[in-house]
Coordinates of C-alpha atoms and ligand atoms in Angstrom, one line a residue:
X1 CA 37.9 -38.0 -22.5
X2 CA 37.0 -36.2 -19.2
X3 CA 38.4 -32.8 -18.2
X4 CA 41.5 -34.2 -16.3
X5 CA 42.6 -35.9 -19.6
X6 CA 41.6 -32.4 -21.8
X7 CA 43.7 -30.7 -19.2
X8 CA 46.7 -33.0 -19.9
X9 CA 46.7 -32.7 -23.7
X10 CA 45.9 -28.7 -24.0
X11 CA 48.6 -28.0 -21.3
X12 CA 50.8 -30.0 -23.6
X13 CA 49.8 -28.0 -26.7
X14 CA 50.2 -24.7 -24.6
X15 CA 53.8 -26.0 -24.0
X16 CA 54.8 -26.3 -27.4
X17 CA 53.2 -23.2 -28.9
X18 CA 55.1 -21.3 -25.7
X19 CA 58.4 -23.2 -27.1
X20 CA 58.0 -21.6 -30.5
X21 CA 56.9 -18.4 -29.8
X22 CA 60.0 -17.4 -27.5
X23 CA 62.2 -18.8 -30.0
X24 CA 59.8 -15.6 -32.2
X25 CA 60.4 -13.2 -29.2
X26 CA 59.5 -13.3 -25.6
X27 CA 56.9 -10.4 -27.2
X28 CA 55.3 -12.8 -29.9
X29 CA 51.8 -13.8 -28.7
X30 CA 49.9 -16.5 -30.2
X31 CA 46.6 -17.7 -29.6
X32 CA 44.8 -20.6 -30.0
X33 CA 41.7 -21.2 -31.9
X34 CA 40.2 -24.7 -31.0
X35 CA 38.6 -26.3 -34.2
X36 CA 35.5 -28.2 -32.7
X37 CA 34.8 -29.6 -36.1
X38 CA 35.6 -33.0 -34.6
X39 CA 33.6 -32.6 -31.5
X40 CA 30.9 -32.7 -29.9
X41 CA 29.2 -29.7 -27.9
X42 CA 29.6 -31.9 -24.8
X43 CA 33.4 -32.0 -25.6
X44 CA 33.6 -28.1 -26.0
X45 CA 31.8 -27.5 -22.9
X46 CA 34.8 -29.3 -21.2
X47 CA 37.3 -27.3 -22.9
X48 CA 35.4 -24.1 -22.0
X49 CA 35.6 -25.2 -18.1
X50 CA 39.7 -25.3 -18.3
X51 CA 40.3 -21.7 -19.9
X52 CA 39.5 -22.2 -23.8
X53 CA 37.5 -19.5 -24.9
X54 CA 38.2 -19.8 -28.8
X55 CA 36.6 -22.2 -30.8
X56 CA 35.9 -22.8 -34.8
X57 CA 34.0 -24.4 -37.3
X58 CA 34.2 -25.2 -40.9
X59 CA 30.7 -25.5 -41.4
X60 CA 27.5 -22.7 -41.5
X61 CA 25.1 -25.3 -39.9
X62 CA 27.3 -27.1 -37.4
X63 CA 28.5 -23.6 -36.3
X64 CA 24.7 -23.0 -35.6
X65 CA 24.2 -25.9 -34.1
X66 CA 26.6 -25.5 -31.6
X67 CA 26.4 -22.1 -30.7
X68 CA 22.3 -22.5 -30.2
X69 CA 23.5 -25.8 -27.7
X70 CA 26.1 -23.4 -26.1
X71 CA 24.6 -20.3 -25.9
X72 CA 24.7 -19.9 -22.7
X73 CA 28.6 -19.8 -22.8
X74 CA 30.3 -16.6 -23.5
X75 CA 32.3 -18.5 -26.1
X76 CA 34.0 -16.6 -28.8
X77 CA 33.2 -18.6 -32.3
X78 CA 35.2 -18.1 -35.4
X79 CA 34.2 -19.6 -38.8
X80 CA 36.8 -21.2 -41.2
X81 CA 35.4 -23.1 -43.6
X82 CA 34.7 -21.7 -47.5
X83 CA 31.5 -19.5 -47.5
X84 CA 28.3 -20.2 -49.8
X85 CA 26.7 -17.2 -51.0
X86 CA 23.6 -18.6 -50.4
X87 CA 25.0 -19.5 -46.9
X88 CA 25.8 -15.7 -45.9
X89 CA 22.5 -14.8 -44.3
X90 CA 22.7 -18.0 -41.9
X91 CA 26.2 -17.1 -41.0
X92 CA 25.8 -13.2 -40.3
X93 CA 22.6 -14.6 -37.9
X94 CA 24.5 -16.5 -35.9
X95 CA 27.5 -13.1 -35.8
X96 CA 30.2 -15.0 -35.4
X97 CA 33.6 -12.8 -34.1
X98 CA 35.8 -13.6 -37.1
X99 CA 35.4 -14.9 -40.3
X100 CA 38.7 -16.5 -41.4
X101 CA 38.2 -17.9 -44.8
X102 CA 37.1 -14.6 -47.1
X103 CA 38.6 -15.6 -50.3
X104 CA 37.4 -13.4 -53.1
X105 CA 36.1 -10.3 -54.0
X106 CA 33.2 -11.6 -55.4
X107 CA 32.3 -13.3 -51.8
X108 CA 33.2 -10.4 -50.3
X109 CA 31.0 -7.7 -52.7
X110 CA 28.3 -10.3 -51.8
X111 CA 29.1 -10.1 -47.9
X112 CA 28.9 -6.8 -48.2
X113 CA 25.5 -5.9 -49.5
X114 CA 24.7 -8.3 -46.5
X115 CA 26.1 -6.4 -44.2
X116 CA 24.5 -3.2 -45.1
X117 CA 21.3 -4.2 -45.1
X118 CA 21.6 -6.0 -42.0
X119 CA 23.7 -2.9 -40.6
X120 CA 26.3 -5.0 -38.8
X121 CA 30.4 -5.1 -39.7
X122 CA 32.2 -8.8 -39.7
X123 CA 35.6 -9.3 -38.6
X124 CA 37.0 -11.2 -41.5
X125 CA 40.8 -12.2 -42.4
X126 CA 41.5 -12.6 -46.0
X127 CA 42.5 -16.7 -47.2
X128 CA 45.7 -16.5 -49.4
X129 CA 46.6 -20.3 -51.3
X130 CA 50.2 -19.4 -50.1
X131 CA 51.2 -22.8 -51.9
X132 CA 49.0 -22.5 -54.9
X133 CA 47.6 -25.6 -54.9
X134 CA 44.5 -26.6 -57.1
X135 CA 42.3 -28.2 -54.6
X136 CA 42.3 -25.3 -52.0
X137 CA 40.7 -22.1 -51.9
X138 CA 42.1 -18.9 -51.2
X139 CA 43.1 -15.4 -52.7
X140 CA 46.7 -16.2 -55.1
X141 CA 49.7 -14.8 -53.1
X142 CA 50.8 -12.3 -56.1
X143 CA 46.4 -10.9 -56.3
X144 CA 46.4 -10.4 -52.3
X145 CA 47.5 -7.5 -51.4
X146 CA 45.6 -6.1 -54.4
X147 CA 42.3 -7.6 -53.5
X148 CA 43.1 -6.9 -49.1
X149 CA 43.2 -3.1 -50.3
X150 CA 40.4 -3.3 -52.5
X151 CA 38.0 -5.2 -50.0
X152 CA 39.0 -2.3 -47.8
X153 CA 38.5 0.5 -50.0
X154 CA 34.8 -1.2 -50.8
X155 CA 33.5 -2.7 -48.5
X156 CA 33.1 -0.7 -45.9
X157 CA 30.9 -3.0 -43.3
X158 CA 34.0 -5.8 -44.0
X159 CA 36.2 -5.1 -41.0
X160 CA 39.8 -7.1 -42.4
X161 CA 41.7 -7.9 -39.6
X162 CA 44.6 -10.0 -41.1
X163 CA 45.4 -13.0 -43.1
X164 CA 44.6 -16.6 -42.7
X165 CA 46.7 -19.7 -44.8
X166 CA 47.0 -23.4 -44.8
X167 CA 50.5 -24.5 -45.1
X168 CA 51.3 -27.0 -48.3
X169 CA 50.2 -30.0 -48.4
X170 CA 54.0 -31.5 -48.2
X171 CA 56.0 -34.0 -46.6
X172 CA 58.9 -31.4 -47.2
X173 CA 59.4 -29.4 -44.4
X174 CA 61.1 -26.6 -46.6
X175 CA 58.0 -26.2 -48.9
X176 CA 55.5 -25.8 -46.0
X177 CA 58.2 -23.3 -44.6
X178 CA 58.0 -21.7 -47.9
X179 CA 54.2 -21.2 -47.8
X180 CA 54.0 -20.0 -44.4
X181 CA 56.7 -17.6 -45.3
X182 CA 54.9 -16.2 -48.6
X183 CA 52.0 -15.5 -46.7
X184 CA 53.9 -14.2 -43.5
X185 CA 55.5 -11.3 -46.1
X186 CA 52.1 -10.5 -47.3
X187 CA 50.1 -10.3 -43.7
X188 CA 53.4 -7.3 -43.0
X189 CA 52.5 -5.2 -46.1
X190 CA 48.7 -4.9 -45.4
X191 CA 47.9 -1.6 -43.4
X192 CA 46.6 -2.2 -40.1
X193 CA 46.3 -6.2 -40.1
X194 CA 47.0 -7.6 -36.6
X195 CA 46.0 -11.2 -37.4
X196 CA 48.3 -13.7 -39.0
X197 CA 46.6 -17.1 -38.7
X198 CA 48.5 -20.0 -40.1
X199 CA 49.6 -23.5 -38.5
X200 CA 47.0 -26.4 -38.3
X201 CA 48.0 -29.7 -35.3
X202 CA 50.2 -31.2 -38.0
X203 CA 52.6 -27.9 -38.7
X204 CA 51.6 -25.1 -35.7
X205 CA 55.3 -25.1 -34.7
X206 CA 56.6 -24.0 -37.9
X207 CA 53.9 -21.9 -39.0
X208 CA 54.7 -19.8 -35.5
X209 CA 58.3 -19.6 -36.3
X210 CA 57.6 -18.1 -39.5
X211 CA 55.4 -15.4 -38.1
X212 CA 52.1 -17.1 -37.0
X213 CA 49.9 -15.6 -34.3
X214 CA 47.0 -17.4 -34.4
X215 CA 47.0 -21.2 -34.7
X216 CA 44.1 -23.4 -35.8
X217 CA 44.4 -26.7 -33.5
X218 CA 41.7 -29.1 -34.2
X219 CA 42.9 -32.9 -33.8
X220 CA 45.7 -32.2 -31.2
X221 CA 43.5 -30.7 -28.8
X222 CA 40.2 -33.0 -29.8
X223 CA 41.6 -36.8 -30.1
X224 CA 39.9 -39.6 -30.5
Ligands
PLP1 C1 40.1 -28.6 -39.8 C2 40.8 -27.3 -40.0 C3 41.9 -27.0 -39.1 C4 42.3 -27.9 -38.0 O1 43.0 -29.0 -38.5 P1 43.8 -30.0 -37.6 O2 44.9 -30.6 -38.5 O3 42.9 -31.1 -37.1 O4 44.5 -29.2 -36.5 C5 42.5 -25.8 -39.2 N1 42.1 -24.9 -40.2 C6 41.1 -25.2 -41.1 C7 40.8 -24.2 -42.1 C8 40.4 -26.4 -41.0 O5 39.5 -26.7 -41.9

């Protein structure tokens, strides 16, 4: 696609995130995160020149890849993808500005030690399973808050921002509304947690009606 056509599809994504935020409040901001996953650094690039600043990957070494091939762009890079400890060295190199998927205290302990003897802090959101389900990762809803204050009690150099959830992997409206909602309550008990990142291309809408200020838009804003 050239930058015309980009234009065309993330001024129709902006659109719809504007329609469910005002039905939120006319105060509810949201931003966007593009997920570059997809995509190439060519197509990011193109992105970057109409106003997207945000982008993610799921992945330690294509987030290197393509922040070494875009360096010269003041882009902001956030990493979503499940975290190898082995992994955490190459990740803290590249310094990205938020780690979204920090989803146990073991990882984080880990992180941690990292951090300290690199002296640097990482913005990181905790990953709650809101929908319990077996194949994803992610902190269990009723251990969060638990685990959120602990992180923060221990882990000094771990700077948690927020939450971040995936709604359920359901044809049923009501359940995904149910996920986003479990994880919505938790994100308003944690102290000082600004972040609540939910909604993927499929579900963004509801996921913003249920509290959602940070949306994770990969295949809507990248199509093939
Ligand atoms: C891939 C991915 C997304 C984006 O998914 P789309 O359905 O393509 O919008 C969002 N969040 C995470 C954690 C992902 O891995």
């Amino acid at each position: 696609m050239n930058e015309l056509e980009y234009k065309l599809y993330i001024d129709d994504v902006i659109r719809r995130v504007e329609t469910a935020r005002l039905k939120v409040s006319e105060h509810h901001i949201v931003k966007i995160v593009a997920v570059s996953k997809y995509s190439t650094s060519g197509d990011i690039q193109k992105l970057y020149n109409i106003g997207q600043r945000a982008f993610a990957e799921n992945k330690v070494q294509d987030l290197k890849a393509k922040t070494k091939e875009l360096e010269d762009l003041p882009i902001e890079w956030h990493f979503i993808g499940n975290l190898q400890k082995n992994k955490i060295n190459n990740l803290l190199t590249i310094n990205p500005s938020l780690f979204q998927a920090l989803d146990s205290l073991d990882l984080a302990t880990e992180l941690q030690k990292k951090l300290l003897a690199k002296e640097m802090t990482l913005d990181c959101l905790l990953h709650i399973n809101a929908a319990k389900e077996e194949s994803k990762h992610g902190v269990m809803p009723e251990d969060a808050i638990n685990i959120y204050n602990t992180i923060q009690k221990e882990c000094p150099n771990i700077k948690l921002k927020g939450i971040m959830s995936i709604g359920a992997h359901s044809q049923d409206k009501e359940v995904v509304k149910e996920s986003f909602l479990t994880a919505h309550k938790i994100y308003e008990q944690l102290e000082g947690a600004t972040i609540c990142s939910m909604g993927m291309s499929g579900d963004f809408e509801l996921a913003i009606e249920c509290g959602s200020n940070m949306v994770r838009l990969g295949s809507i804003i990248f199509p093939k």
